[in-house]
CSV table of C-alpha atoms and ligand atoms in Angstrom, one decimal:
chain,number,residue,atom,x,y,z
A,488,UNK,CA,-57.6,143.7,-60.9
A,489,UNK,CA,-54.0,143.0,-59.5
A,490,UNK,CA,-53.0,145.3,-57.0
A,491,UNK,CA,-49.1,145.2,-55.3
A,492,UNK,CA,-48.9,146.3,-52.1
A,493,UNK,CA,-46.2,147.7,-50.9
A,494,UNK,CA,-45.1,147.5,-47.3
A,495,UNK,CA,-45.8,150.8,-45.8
A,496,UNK,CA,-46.0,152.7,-49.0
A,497,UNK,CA,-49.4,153.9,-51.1
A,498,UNK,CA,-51.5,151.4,-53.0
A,499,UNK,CA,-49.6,151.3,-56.4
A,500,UNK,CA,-52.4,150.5,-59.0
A,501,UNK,CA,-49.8,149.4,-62.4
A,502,UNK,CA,-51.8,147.2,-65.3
A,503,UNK,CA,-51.6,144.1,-65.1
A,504,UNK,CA,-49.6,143.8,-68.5
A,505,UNK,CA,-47.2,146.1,-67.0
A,506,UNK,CA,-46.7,144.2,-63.8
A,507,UNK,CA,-46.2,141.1,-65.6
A,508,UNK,CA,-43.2,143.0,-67.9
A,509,UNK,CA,-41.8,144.9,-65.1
A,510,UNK,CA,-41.4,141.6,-62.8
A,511,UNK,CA,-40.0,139.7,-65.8
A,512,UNK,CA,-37.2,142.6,-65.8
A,513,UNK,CA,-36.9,142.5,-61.9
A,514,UNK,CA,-33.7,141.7,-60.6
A,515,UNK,CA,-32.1,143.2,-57.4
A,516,UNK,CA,-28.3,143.8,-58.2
A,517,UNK,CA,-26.0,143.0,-55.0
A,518,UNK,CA,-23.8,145.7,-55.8
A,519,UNK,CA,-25.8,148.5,-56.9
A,520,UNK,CA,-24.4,151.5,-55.2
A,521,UNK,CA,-27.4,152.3,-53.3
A,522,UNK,CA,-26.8,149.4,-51.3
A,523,UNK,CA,-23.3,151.1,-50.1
A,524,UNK,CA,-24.9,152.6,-47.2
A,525,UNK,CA,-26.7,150.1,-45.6
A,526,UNK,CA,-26.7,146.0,-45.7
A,527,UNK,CA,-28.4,144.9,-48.2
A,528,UNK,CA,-32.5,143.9,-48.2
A,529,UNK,CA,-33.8,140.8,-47.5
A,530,UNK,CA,-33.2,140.2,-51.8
A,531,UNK,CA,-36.3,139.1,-51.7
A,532,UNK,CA,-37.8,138.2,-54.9
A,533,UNK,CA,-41.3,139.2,-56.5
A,534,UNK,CA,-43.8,136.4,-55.9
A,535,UNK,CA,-46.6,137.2,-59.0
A,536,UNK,CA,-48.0,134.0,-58.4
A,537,UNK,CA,-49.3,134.7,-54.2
A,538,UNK,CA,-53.0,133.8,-54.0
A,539,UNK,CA,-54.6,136.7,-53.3
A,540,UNK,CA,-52.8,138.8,-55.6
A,541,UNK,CA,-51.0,140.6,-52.7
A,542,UNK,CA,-47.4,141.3,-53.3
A,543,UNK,CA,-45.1,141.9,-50.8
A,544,UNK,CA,-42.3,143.8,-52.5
A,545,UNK,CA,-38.1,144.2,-51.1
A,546,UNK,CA,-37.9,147.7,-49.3
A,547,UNK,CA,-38.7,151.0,-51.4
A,548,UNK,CA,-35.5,151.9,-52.2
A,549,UNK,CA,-34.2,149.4,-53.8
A,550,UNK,CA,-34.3,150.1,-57.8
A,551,UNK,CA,-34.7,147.5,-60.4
A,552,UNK,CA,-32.2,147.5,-62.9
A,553,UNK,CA,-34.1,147.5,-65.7
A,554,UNK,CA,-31.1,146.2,-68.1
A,555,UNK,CA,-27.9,144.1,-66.6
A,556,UNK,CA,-24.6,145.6,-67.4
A,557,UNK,CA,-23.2,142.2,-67.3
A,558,UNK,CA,-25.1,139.4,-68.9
A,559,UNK,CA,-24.1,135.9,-68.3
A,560,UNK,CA,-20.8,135.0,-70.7
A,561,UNK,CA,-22.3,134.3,-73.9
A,562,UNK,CA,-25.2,136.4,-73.9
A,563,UNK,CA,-25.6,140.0,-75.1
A,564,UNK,CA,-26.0,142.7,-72.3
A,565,UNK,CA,-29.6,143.8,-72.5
A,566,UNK,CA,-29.7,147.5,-73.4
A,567,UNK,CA,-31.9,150.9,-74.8
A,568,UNK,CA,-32.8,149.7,-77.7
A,569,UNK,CA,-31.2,152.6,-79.9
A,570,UNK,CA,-30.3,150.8,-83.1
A,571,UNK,CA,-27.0,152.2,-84.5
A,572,UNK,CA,-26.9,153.3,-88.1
A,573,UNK,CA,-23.0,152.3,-89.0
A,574,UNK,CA,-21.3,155.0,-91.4
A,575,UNK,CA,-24.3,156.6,-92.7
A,576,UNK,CA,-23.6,160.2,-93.0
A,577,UNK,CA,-25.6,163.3,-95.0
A,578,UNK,CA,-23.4,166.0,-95.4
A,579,UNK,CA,-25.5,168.6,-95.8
A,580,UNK,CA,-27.5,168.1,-92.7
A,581,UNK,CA,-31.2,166.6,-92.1
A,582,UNK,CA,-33.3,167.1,-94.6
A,583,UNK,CA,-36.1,170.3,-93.1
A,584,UNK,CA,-39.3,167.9,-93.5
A,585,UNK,CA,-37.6,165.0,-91.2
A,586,UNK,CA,-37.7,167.3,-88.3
A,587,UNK,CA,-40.5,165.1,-86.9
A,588,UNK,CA,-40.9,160.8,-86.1
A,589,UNK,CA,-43.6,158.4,-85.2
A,590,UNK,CA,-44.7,158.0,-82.1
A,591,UNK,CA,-45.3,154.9,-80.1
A,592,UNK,CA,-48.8,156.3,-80.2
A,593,UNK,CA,-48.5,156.0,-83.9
A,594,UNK,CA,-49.0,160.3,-84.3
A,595,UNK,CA,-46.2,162.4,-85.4
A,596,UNK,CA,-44.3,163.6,-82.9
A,597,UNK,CA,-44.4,167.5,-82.8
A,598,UNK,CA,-41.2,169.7,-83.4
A,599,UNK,CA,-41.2,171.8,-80.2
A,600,UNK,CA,-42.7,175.5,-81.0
A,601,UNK,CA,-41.9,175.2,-85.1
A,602,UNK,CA,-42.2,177.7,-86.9
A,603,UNK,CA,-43.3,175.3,-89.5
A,604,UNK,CA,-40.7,172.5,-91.7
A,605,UNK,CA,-37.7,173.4,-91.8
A,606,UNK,CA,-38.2,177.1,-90.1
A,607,UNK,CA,-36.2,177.8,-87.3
A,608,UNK,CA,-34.2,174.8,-86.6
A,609,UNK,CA,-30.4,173.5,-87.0
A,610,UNK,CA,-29.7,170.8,-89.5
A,611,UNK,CA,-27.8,168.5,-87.1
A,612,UNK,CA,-25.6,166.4,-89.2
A,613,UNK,CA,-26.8,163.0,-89.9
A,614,UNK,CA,-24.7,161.0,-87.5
A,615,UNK,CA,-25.8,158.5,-85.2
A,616,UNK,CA,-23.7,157.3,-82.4
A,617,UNK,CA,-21.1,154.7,-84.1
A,618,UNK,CA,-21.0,152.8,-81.0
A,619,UNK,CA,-23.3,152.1,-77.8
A,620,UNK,CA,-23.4,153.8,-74.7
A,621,UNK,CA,-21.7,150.6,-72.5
A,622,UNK,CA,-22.0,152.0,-69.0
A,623,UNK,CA,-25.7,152.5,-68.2
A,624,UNK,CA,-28.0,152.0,-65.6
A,625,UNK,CA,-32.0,152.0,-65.8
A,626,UNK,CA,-33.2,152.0,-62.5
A,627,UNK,CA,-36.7,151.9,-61.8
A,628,UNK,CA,-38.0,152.4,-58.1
A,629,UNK,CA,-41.3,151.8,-57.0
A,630,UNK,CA,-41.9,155.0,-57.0
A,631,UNK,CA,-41.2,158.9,-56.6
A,632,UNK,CA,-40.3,159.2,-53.0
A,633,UNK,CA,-38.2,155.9,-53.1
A,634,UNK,CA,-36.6,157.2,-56.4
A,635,UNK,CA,-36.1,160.5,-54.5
A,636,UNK,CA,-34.3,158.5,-51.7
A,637,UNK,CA,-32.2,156.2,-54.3
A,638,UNK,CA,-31.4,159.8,-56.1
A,639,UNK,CA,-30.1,160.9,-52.8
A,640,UNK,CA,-28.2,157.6,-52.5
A,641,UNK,CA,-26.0,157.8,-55.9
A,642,UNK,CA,-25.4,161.4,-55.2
A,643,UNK,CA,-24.0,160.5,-51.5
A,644,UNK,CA,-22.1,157.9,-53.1
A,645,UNK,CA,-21.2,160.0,-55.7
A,646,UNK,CA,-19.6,162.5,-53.6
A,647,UNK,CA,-18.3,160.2,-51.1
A,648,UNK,CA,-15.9,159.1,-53.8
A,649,UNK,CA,-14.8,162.0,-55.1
A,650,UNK,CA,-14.0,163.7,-52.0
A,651,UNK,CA,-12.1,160.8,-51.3
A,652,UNK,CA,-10.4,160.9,-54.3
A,653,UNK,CA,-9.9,164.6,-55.0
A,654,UNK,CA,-11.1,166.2,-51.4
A,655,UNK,CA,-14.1,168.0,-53.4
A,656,UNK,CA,-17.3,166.8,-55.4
A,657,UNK,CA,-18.8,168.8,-57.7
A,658,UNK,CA,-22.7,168.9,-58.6
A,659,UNK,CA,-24.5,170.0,-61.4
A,660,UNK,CA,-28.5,170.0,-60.9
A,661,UNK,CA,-31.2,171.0,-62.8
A,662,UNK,CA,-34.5,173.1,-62.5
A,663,UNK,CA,-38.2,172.2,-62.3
A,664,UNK,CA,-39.3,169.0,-60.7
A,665,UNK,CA,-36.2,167.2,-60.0
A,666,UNK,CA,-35.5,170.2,-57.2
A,667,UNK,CA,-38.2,168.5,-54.8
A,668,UNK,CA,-36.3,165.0,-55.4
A,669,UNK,CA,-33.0,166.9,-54.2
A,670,UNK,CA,-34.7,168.1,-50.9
A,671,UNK,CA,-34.0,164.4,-49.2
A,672,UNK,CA,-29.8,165.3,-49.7
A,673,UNK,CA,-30.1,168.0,-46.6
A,674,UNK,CA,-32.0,165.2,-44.5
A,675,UNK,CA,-29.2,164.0,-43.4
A,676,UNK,CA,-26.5,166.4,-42.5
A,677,UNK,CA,-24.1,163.7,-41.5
A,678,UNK,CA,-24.4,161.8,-44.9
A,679,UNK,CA,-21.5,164.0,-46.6
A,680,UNK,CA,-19.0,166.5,-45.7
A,681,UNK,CA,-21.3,169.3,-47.3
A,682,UNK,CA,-18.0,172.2,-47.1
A,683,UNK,CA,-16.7,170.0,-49.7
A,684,UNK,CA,-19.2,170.4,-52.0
A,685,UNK,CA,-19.2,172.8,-55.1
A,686,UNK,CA,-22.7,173.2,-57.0
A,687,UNK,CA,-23.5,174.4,-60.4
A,688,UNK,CA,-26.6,174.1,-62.9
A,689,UNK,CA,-27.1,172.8,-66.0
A,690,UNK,CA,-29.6,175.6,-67.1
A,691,UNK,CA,-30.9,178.7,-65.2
A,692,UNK,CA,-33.3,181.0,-66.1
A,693,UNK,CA,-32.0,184.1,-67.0
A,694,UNK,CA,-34.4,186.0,-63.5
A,695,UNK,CA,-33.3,187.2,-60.2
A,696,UNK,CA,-32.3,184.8,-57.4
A,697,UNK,CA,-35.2,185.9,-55.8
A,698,UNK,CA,-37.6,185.0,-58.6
A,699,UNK,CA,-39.8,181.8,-58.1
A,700,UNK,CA,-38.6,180.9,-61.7
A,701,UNK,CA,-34.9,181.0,-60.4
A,702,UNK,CA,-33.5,177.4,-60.0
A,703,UNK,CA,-31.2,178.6,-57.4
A,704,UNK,CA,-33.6,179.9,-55.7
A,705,UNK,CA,-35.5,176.3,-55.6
A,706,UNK,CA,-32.6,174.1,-54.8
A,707,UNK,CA,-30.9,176.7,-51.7
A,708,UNK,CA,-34.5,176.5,-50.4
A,709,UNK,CA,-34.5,172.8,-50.7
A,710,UNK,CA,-31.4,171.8,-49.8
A,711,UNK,CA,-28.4,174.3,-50.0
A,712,UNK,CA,-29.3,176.0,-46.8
A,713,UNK,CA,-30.1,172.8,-45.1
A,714,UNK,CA,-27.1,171.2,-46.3
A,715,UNK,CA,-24.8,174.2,-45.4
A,716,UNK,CA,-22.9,174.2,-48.9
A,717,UNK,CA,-20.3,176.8,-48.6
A,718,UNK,CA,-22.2,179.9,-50.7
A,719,UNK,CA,-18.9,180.3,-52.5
A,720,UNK,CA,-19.0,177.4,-53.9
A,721,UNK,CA,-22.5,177.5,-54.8
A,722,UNK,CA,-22.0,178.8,-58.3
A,723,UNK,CA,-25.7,181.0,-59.2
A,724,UNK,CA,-25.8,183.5,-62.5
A,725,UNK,CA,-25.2,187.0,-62.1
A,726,UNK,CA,-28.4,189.1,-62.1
A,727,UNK,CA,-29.6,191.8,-64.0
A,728,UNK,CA,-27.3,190.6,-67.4
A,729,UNK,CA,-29.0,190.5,-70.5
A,730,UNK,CA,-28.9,186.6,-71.4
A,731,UNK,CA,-25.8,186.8,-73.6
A,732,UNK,CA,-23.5,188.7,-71.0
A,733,UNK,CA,-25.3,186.0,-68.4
A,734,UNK,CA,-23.7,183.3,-70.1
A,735,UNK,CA,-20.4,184.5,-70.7
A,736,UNK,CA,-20.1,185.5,-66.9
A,737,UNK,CA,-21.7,182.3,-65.9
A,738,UNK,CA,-19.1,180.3,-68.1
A,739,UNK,CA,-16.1,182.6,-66.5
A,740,UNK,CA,-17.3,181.7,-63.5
A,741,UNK,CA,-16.6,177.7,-64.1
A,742,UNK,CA,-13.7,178.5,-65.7
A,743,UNK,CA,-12.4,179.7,-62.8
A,744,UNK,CA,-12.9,177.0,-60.8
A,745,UNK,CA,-9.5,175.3,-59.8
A,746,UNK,CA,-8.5,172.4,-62.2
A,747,UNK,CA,-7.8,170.5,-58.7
A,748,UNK,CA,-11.7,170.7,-58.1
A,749,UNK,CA,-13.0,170.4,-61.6
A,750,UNK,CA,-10.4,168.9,-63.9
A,751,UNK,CA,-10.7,169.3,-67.5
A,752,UNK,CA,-11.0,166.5,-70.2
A,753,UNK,CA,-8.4,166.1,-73.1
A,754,UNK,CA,-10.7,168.2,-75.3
A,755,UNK,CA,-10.5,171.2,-72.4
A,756,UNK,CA,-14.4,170.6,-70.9
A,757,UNK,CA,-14.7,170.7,-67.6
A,758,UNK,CA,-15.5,166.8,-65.4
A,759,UNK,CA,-17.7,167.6,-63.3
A,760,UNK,CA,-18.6,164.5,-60.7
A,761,UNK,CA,-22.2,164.3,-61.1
A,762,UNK,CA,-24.5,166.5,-63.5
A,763,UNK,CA,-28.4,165.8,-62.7
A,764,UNK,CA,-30.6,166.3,-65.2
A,765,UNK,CA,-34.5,166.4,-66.3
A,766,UNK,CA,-36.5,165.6,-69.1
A,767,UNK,CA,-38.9,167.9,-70.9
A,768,UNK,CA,-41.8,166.3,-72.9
A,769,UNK,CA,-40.2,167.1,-75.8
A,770,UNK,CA,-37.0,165.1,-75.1
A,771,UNK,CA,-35.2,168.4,-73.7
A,772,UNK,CA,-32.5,168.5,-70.8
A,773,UNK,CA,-31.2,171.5,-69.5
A,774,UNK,CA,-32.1,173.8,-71.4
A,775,UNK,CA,-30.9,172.0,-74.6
A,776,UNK,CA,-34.1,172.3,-77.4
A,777,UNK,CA,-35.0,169.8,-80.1
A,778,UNK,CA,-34.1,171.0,-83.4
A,779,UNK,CA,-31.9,173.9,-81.6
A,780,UNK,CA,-28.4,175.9,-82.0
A,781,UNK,CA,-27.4,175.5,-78.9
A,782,UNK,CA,-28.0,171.4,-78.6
A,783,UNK,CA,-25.6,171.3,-81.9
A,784,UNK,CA,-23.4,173.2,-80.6
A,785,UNK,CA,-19.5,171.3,-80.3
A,786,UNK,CA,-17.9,174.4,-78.6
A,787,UNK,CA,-18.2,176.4,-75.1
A,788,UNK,CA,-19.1,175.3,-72.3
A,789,UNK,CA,-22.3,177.8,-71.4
A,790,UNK,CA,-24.3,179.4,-74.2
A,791,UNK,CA,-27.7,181.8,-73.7
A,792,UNK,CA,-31.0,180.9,-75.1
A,793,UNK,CA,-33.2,183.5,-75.7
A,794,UNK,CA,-36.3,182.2,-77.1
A,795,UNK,CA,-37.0,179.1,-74.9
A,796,UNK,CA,-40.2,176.8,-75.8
A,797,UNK,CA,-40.3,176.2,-71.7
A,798,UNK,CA,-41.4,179.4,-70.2
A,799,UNK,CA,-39.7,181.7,-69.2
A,800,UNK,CA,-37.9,182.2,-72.6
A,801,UNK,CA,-34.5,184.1,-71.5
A,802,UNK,CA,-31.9,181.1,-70.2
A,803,UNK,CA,-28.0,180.0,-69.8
A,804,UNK,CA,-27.6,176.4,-70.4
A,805,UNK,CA,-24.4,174.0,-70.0
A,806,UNK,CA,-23.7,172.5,-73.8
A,807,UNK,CA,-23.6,168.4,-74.5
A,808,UNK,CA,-20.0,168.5,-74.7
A,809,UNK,CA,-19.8,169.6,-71.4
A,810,UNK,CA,-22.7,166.9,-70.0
A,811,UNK,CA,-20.9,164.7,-71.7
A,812,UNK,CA,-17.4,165.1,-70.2
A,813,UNK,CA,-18.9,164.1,-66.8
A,814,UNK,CA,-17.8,161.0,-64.8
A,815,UNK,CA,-21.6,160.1,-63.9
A,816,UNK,CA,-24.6,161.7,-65.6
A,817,UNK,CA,-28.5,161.0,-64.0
A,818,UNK,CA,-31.5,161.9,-65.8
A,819,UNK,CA,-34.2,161.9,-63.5
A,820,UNK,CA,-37.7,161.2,-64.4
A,821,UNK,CA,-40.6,160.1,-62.2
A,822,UNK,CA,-44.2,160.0,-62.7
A,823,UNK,CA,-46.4,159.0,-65.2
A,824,UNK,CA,-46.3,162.2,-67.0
A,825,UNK,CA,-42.9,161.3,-68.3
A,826,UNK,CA,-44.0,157.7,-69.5
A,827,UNK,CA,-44.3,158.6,-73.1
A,828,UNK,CA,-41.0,160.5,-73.5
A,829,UNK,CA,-39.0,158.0,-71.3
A,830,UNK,CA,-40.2,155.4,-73.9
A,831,UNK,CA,-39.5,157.4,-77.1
A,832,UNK,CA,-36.1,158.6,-76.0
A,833,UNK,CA,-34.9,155.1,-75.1
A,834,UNK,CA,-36.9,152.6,-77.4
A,835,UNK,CA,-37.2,154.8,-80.6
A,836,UNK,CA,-34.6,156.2,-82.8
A,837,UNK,CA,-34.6,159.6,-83.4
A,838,UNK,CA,-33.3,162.1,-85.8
A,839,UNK,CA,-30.4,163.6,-84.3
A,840,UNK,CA,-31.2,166.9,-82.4
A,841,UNK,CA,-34.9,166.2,-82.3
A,842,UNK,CA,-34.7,164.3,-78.9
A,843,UNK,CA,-31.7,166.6,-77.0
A,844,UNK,CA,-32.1,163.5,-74.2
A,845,UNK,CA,-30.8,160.8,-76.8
A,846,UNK,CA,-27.5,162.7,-77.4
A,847,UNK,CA,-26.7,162.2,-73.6
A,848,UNK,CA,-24.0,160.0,-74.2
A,849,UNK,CA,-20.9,160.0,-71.4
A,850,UNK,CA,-17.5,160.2,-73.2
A,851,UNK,CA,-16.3,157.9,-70.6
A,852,UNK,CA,-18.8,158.5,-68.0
A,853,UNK,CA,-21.8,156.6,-66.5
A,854,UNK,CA,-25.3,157.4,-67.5
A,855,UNK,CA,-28.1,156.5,-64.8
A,856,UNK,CA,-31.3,156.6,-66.0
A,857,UNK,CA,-33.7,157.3,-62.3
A,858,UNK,CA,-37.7,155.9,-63.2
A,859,UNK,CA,-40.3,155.0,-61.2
A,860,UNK,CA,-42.7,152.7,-61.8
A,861,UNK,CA,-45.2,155.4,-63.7
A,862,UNK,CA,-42.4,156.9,-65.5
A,863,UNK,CA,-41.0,153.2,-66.7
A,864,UNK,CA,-45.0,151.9,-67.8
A,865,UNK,CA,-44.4,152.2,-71.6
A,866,UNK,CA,-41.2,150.7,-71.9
A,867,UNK,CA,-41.1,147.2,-73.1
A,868,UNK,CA,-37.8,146.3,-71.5
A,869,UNK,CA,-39.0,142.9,-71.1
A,870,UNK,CA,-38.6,143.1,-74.7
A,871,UNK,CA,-35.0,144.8,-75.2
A,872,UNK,CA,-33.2,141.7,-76.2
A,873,UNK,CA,-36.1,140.8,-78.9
A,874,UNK,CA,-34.3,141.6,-82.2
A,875,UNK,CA,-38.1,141.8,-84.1
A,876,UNK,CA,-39.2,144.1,-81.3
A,877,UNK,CA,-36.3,146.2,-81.4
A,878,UNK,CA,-34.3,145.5,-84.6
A,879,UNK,CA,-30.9,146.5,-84.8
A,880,UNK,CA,-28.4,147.7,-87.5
A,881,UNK,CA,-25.7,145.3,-86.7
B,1703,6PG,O1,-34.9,174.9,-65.8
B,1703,6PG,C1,-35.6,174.0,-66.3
B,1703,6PG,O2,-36.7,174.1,-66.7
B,1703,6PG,C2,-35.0,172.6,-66.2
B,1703,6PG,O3,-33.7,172.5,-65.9
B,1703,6PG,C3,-35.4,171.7,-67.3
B,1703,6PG,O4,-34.5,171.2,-68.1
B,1703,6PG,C4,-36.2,170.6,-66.5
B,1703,6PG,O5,-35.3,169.8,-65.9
B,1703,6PG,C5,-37.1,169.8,-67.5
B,1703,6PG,O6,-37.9,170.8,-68.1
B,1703,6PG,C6,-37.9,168.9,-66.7
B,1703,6PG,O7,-38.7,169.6,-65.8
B,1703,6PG,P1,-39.8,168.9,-65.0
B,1703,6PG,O8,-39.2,167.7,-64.3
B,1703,6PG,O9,-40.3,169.9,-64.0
B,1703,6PG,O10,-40.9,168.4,-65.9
């Protein structure tokens, strides 16, 4: 069995197959913003070939861009496969029985908590994306703690810019796993000018601050304390609101951020710098549902969700529009738990609304995509420029 090694980090035990398709879509990019910090690696490249099946791989943090924003002239740029559906259009909405679409696996993917076809959900309107995303980035690390330390190096670089260019960054994070990920930002005090920071979240749970479901609670024990992010500019719901109220307080609380910190787009949502999200199993980011009202939604910028399929059921979460209206977006995913949605939401075309994660589309923005090597094992991106493979509209 082929086992990499890498220098100073666990055994990483990939199969073979996947080894073979991840180094044919290795390539270390020179000026990948990670590398902004510190001089760049060695560059080394993969040997596959070394006798005894030992590979000595370029330091941990350095991600493999998993598609090249800039192919040589002549040849298309290597992207998500998301065929594009020109023009098509069904007025009246998704028809209830389509909720659902085949899985790699070949099964039916399910409809998140359904109250059976059709029950329950919001016809999205039948519109795929007229054009691609252009500015994406797949990185896949070798694996979480590296990713956690490249995640660390696009926010740094992230805010480094902005403060430069406006004298504040502003940070939208998410809840459950990606909050350990975040912890490596308060390692290094020195690595921003923290009193410059301003933090919001894509979704809380509608608990206490106090409560271990609270994801302000998670991320100022991780890193807001550590960092020593001013607390009035750490922006956390106001407890003890029934959901509805929460959201309208939470939204006049962004609202009221100054336009010099958080300037609005031409269709009045808010830019934030950098919004971090996660990825649910079912294809859900924030708090943004397959199949759901509030991942339809065009208008507002924070809207309350009361019946949550991801415990606990009472939540505020940012809309699309406003996701979308950010200069860089991150989804984070690591580990091989994530595999099989990472694959469906960038290798399979969904219905719209049923995968919340493929209608994270910047306006204008940059989208990173942050994988590891467990949470990048079902993707075929070895295979992204095979038209039979992956089959496109146009
Ligand atoms: O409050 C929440 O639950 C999150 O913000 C949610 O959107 C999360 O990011 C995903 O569910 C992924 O969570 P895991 O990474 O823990 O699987």
């Amino acid at each position: 069995m082929f086992q990499p090694v890498l220098q100073g980090q666990p055994k990483v035990t990939p199969s073979a197959g996947r080894v073979a398709q991840n180094l044919s879509a290795l390539r270390v990019r020179p000026d990948h913003p990670s590398r902004a910090h510190r001089p760049a690696a060695s560059g080394q490249t993969v040997d596959a070939t070394s006798s005894n099946g030992a590979v000595v791989a370029p330091a941990p943090t350095e991600p493999q861009e998993l598609q090249d924003p800039s192919p040589a002239p002549g040849t298309r740029r290597a992207s998500p496969r998301i065929n594009v559906i020109k023009g098509t259009r069904w007025e009246k909405g998704i028809p209830p029985v389509m909720g659902a679409h085949l899985m790699a696996s070949g099964s039916v993917a399910p409809i998140s908590v359904s109250k059976g076809a059709g029950q329950g959900i919001t016809p999205h309107m039948f519109l795929y994306p007229e054009k691609e995303i252009t500015n994406t980035s797949i990185l896949q690390y070798g694996n979480g703690d590296s990713g956690a330390a490249g995640l660390a190096e696009i926010v740094q670089s992230a805010a480094a810019d902005a403060i430069e260019k406006k004298g504040s960054f502003t940070l939208v994070i998410s809840g459950g796993s990606m909050i350990k990920a975040l912890a490596q930002l308060a390692a290094d005090s020195t690595a921003s000018d923290f009193s410059k920071w301003h933090v919001a979240w894509a979704d809380e749970r509608n608990v206490a601050l106090s409560n271990p479901d609270s994801n302000f609670k998670g991320a100022d024990e991780a890193f807001l304390q550590k960092a020593g992010i001013p607390a009035q500019q750490t922006y956390a719901l106001k407890e003890g609101l029934p959901v509805d109220e929460t959201a309208k307080e939470y939204e006049g609380q962004l609202l009221r951020i100054s336009q010099q910190v958080l300037p609005r787009n031409s269709a009045g949502f808010p830019v934030f710098d950098l919004v971090l999200l996660g990825i649910g199993p079912d294809g859900h980011v924030a708090s943004l549902f397959p199949n759901r009202s509030q991942t339809a939604a065009r208008k507002g910028w924070v809207l309350p969700v009361s019946d949550s399929p991801k415990p606990p059921s009472e939540r505020i979460t940012l809309t699309l529009p406003v996701i979308n209206a950010a200069k860089e977006v991150g989804i984070v995913a690591f580990g091989d738990g994530k595999a099989e949605i990472v694959q469906r939401v960038l290798e399979v075309q969904a219905l719209p609304g049923s995968l919340p994660a493929q209608l994270v589309r910047p306006d204008e923005g940059k989208l990173y995509w942050l994988l590891d090597a467990g949470s990048a094992g079902n993707l075929r991106s070895g295979k992204w420029e095979d038209a039979k493979a992956f089959p496109r509209s146009t």
